[in-house]
Each structure stands twice: as structure tokens, then as C-alpha cells.
PDB file of C-alpha atoms in Angstrom:
ATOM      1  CA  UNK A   2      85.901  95.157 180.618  1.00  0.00           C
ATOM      2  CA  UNK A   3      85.682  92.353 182.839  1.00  0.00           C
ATOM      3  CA  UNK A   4      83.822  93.176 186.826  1.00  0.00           C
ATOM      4  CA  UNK A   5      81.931  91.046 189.232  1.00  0.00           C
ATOM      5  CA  UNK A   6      79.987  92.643 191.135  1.00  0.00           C
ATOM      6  CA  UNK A   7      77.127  91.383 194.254  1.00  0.00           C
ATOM      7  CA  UNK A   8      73.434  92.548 193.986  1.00  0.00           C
ATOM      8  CA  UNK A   9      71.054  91.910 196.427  1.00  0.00           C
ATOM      9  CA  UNK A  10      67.624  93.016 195.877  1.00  0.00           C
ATOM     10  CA  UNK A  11      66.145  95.365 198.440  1.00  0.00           C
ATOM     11  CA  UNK A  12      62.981  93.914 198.361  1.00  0.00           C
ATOM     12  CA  UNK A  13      64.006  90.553 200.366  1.00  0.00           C
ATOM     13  CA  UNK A  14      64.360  88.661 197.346  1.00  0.00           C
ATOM     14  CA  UNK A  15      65.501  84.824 197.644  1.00  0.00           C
ATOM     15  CA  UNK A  16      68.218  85.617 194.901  1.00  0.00           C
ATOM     16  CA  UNK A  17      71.698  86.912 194.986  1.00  0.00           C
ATOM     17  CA  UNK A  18      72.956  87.815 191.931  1.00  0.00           C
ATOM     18  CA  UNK A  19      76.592  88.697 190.673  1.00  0.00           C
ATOM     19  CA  UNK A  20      77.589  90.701 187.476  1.00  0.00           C
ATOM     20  CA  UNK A  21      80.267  88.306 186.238  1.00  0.00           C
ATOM     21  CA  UNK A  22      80.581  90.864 182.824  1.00  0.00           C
ATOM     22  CA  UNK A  23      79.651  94.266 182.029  1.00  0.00           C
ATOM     23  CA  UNK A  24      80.628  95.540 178.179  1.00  0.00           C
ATOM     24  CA  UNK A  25      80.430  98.016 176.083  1.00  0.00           C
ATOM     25  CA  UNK A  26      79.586  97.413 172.580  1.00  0.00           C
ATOM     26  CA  UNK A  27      80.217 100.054 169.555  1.00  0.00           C
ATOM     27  CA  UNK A  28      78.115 100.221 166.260  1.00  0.00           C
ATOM     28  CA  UNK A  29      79.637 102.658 163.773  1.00  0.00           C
ATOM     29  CA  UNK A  30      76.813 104.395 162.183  1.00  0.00           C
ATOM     30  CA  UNK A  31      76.950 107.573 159.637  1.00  0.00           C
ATOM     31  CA  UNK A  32      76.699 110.509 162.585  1.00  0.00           C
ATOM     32  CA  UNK A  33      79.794 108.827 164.346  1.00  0.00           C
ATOM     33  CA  UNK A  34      79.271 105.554 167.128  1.00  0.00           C
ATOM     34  CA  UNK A  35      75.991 104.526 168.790  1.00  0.00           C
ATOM     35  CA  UNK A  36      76.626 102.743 172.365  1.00  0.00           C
ATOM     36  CA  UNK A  37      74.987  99.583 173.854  1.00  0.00           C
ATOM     37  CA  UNK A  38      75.751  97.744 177.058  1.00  0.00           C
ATOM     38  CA  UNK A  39      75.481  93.977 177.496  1.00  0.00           C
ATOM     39  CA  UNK A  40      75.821  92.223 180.742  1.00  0.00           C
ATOM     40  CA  UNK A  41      76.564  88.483 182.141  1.00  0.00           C
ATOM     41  CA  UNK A  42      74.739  88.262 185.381  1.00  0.00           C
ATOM     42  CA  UNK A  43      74.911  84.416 187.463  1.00  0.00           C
ATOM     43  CA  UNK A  44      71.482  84.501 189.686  1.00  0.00           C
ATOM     44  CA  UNK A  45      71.133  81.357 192.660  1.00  0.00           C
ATOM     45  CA  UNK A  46      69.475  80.805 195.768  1.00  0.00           C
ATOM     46  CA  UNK A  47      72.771  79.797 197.740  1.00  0.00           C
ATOM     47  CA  UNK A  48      70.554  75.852 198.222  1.00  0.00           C
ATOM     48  CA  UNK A  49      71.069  74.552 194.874  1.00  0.00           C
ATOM     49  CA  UNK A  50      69.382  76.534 192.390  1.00  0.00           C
ATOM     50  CA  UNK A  51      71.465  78.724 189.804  1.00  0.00           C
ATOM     51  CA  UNK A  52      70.899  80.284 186.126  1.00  0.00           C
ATOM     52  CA  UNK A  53      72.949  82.595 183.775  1.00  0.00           C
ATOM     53  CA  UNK A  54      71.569  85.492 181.622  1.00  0.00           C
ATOM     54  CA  UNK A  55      72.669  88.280 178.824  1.00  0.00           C
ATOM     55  CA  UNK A  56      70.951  90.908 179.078  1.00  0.00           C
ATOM     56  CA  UNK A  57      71.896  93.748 176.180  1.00  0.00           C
ATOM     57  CA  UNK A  58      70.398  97.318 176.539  1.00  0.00           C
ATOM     58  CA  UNK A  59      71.510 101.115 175.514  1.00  0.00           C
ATOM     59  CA  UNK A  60      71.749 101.957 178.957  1.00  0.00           C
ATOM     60  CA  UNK A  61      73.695  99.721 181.666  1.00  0.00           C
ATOM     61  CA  UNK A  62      70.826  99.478 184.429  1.00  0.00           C
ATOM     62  CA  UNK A  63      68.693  98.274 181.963  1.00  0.00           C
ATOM     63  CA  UNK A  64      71.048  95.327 180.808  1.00  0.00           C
ATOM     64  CA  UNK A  65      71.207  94.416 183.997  1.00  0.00           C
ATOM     65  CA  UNK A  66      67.948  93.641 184.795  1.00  0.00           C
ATOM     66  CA  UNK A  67      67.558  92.016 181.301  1.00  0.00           C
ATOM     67  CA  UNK A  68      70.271  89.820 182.137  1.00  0.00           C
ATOM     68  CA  UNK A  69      68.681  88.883 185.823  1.00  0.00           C
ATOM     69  CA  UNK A  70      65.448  88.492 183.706  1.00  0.00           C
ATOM     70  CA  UNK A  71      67.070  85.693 181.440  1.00  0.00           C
ATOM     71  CA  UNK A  72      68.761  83.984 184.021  1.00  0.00           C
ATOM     72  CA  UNK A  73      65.507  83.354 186.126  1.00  0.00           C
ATOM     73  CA  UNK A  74      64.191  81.942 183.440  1.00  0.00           C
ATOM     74  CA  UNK A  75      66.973  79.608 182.681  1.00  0.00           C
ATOM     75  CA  UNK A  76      67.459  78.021 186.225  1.00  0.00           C
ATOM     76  CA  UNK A  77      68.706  74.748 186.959  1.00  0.00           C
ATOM     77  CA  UNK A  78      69.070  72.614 190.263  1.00  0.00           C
ATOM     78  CA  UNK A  79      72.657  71.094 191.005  1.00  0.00           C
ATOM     79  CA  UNK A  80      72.317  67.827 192.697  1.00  0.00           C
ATOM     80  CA  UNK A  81      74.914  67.942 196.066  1.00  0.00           C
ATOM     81  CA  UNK A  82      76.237  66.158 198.107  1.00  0.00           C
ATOM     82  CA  UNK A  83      76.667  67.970 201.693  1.00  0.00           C
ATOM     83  CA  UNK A  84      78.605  71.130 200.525  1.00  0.00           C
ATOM     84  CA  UNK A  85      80.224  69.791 197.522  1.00  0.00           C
ATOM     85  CA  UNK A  86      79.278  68.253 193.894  1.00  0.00           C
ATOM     86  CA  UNK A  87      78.682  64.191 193.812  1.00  0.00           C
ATOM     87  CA  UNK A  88      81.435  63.515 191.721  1.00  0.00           C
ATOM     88  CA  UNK A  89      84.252  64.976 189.288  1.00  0.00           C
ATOM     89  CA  UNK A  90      83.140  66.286 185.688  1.00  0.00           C
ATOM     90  CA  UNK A  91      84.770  67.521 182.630  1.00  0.00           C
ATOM     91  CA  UNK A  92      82.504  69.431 180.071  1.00  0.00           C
ATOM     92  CA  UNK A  93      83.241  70.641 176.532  1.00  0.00           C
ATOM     93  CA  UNK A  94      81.083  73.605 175.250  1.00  0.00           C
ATOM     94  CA  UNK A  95      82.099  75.515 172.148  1.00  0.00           C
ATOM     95  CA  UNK A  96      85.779  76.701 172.933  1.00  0.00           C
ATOM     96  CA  UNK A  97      85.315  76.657 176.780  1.00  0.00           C
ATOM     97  CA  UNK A  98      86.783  73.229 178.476  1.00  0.00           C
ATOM     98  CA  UNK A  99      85.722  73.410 182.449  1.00  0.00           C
ATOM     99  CA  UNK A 100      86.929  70.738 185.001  1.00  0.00           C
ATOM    100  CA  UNK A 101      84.702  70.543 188.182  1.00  0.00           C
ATOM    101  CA  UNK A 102      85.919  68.275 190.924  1.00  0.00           C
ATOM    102  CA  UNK A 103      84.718  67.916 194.767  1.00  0.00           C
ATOM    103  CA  UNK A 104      86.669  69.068 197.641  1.00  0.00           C
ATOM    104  CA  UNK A 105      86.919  67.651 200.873  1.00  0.00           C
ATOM    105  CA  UNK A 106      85.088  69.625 203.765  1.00  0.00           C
ATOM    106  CA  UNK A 107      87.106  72.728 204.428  1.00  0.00           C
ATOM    107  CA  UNK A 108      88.546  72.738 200.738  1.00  0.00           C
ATOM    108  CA  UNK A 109      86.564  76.265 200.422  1.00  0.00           C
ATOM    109  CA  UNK A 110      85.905  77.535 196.421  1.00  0.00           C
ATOM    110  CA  UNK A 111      89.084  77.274 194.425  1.00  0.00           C
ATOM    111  CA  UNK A 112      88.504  78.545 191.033  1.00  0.00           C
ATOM    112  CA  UNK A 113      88.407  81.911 188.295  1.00  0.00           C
ATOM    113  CA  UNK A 114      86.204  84.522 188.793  1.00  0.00           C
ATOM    114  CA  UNK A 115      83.581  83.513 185.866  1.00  0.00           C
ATOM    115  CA  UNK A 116      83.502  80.018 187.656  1.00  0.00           C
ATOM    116  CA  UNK A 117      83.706  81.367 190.892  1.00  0.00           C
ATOM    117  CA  UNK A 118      80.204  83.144 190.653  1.00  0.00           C
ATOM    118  CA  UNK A 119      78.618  80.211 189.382  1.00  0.00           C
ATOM    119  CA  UNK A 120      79.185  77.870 191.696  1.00  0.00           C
ATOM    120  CA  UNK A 121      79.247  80.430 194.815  1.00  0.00           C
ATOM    121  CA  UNK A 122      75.660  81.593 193.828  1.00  0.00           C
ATOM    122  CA  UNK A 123      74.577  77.658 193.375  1.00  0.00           C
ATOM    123  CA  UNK A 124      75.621  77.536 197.024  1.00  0.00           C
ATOM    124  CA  UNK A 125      78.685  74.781 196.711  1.00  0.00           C
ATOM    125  CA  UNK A 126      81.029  75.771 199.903  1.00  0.00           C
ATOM    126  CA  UNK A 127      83.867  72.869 198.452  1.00  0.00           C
ATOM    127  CA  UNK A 128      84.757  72.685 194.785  1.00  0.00           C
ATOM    128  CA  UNK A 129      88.046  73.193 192.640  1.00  0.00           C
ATOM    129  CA  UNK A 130      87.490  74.204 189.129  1.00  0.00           C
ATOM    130  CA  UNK A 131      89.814  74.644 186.153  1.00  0.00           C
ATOM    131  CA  UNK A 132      89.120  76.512 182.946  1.00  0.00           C
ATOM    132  CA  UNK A 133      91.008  74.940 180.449  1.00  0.00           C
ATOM    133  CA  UNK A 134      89.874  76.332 177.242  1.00  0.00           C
ATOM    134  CA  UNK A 135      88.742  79.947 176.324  1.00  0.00           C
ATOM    135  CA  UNK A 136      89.021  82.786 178.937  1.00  0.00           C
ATOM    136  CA  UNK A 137      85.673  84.565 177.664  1.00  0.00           C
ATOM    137  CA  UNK A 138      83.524  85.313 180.411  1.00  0.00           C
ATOM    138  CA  UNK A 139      80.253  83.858 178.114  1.00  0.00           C
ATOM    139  CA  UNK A 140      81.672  81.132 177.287  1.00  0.00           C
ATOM    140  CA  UNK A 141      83.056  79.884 180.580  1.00  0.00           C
ATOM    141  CA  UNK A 142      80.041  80.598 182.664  1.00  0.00           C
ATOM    142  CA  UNK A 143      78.015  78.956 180.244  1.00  0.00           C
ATOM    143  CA  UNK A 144      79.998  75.641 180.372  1.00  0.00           C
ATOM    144  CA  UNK A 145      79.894  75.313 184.047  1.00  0.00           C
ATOM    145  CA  UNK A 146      76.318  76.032 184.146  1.00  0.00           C
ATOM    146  CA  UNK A 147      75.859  73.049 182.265  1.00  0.00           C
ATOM    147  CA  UNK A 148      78.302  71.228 183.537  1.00  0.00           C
ATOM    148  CA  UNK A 149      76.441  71.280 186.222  1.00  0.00           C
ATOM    149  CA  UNK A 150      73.711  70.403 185.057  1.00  0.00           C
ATOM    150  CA  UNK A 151      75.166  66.645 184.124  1.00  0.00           C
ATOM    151  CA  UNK A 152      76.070  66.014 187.674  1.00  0.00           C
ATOM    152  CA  UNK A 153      73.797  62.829 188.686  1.00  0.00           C
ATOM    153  CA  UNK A 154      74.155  61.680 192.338  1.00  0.00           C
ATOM    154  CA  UNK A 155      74.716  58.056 192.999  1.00  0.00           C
ATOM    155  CA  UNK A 156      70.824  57.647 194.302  1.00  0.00           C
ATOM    156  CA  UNK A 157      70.042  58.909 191.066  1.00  0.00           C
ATOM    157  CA  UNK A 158      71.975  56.678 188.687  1.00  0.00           C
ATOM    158  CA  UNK A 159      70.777  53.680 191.455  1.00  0.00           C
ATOM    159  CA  UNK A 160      67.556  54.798 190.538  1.00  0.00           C
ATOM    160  CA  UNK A 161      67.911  54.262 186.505  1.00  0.00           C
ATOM    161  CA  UNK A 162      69.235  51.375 186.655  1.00  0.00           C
ATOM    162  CA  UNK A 163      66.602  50.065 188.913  1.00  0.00           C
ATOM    163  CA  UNK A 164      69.191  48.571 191.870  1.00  0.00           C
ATOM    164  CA  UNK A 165      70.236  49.998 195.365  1.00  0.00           C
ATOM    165  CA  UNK A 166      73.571  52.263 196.210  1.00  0.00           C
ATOM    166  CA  UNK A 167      75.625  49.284 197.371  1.00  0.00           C
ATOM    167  CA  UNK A 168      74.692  47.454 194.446  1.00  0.00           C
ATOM    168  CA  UNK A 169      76.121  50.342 192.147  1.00  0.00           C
ATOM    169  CA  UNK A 170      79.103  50.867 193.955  1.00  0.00           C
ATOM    170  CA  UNK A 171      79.860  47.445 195.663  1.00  0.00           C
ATOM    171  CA  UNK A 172      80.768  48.928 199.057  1.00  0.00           C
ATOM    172  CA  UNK A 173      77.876  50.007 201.691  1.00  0.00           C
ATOM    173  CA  UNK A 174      80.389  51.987 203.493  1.00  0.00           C
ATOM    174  CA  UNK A 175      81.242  53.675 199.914  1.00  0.00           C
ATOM    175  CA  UNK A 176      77.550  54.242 198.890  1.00  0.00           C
ATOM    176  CA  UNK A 177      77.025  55.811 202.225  1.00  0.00           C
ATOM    177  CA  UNK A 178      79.997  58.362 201.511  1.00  0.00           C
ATOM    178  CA  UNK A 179      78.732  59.411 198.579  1.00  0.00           C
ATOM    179  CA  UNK A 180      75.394  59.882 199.500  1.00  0.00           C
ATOM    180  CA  UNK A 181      76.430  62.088 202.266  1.00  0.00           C
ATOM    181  CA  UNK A 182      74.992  59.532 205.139  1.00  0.00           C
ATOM    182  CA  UNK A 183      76.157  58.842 208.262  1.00  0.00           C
ATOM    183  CA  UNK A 184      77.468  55.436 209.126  1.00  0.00           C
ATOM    184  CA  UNK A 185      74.667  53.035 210.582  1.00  0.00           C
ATOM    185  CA  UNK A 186      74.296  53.671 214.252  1.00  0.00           C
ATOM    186  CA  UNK A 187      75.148  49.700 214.690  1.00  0.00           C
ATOM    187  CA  UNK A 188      78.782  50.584 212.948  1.00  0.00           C
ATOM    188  CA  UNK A 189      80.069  53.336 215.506  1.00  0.00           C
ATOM    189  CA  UNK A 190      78.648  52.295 218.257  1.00  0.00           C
ATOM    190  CA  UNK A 191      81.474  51.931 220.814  1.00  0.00           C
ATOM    191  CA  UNK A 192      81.804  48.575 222.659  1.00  0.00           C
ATOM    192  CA  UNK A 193      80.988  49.141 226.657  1.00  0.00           C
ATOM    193  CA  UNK A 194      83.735  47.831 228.891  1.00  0.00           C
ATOM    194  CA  UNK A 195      82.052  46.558 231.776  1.00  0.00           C
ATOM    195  CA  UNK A 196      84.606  47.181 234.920  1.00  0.00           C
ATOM    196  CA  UNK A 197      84.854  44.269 237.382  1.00  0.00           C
TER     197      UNK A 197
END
């Protein structure tokens, strides 16, 4: 029983979160079945910040906030680059394959719900994702979560290796596309035609 669903806390919380999974689990005892819920909830700030959780109670409410419990404490920060990820990133966790790649301003979020609330509730506005391996909710959300978590910006790698952008890349004009920057004033200045 797959369902997404949007929470927002009343009390003004900085967190949206997003039930990606809700199920209901069976245990066959001697008196007949005994029921337990467990839920897949994606909690981010919308800036960056993002974390999964299971939460597993006997009553769904209760699962819930179990789940948004978990996922607090398992929060990451995705490095970005304007409203998109740095660069393109293929992950491998268990049976779940994910593909990440930037978009282009105005690309919007193209992917499958379990991705989808991942990357909306990090705050990306320009992504495409593919699933390419398993099609359980777990699994998937889990694999983007840390495929996201091996993004490193080009500053960042620059930063390692103890040289500048430009050096990394070879192009200033390059570096300063991937960081995000705006050309150098000097660059775009228009030339003033001086009428006689």
C-alpha cells in the first residue's frame, strides 16, 4: 500500500515532511493475526537539508511520528548549485540503482514518487531522476538519500586537492558555471558607443 502524503506541523515547524509509504504488516499468532503499521516518512527544510526514517508501531499515528523521529536524526545537507545538484550521479545500494542528473533552470522535478519526495523536501526545484533497479519504496528512497549525499561541488573537490576552480576545470568561464557565479562584471560589460 503505497501513499504520499504532505505533513506540516502546526506548531510552525521548519520541516515538511511527506509519507512516501504507509504498510501494514501481519504476524500470525495462535488467537488469529496481530497488526502493526510501519511507515517511510522523507523530512527537509526545502534549503538543503533532508533525512529518511521507518518508523514501525501497532497503531499508524504512532509510526508516523517514529518515522519523523528517525529521519531527524539521520539528516544530511545536499551541496547545490542554484536550484539544481552540481553534477550527474549514479548510485548502487542493495537492489535499488538511482540516476540523479541536473536540469537546466525551468527543467522543474522529473522523477517517481519515492524520488520525488526526496529531492522535493531537500528543496532541488531542477533535477531528473531514474530508478533503475528495485521499485520498493525503502529501498529507493534510501539510495537517493545517499546519493545525495556523494554530491561534492566543484569548490569542494578544488578544495581537496588544494588548487582553484579554473585550475580543476581548465575554463574560468566553466568554473564559474558550475559554481553558480555570475560572469565578472569586466566580461558583460557592454562597450559605450560614443555618438559624434
Amino acid at each position: 500500500m503505497g501513499m504520499r502524503m504532505d505533513r506540516r506541523d502546526d506548531r510552525g515547524s521548519e520541516f515538511q515532511e511527506k509519507i512516501v509509504s504507509l504498510n501494514r504488516v501481519a504476524k500470525v499468532v495462535k488467537g488469529g493475526r496481530r497488526f502493526s503499521f510501519s511507515a517511510l516518512v522523507v523530512v527537509g527544510d526545502g534549503k538543503g537539508r533532508v533525512g529518511a526514517g521507518l518508523g514501525k508501531a501497532g497503531e499508524v499515528p504512532d509510526a508516523i511520528r517514529k518515522g519523523v523521529d528517525d529521519a531527524k536524526k539521520h539528516m544530511i545537507t545536499v551541496p547545490m548549485v542554484g536550484t539544481t545538484i552540481p553534477h550527474e550521479v549514479r548510485y548502487k545500494l542493495g537492489a535499488a540503482k538511482v540516476m540523479l542528473k541536473p536540469g537546466v533552470p525551468g527543467t522543474g522535478v522529473i522523477s517517481g514518487s519515492s524520488m520525488r519526495a526526496v529531492v522535493e523536501a531537500a528543496g532541488i526545484k531542477d533535477i531528473l531522476t531514474k530508478s533503475l533497479g528495485t521499485d520498493n519504496p525503502i529501498n529507493v528512497v534510501r539510495a537517493t538519500v545517499s546519493a545525495l549525499a556523494s554530491l561534492r561541488t566543484l569548490a569542494a573537490v578544488a578544495e581537496l586537492r588544494g588548487r582553484t576552480p579554473e585550475q580543476i576545470v581548465g575554463s574560468r568561464k566553466m568554473a564559474d558555471r558550475m559554481l553558480g557565479r555570475t560572469p565578472a562584471a569586466s566580461e558583460t560589460a557592454a562597450v559605450e558607443v560614443v555618438a559624434p
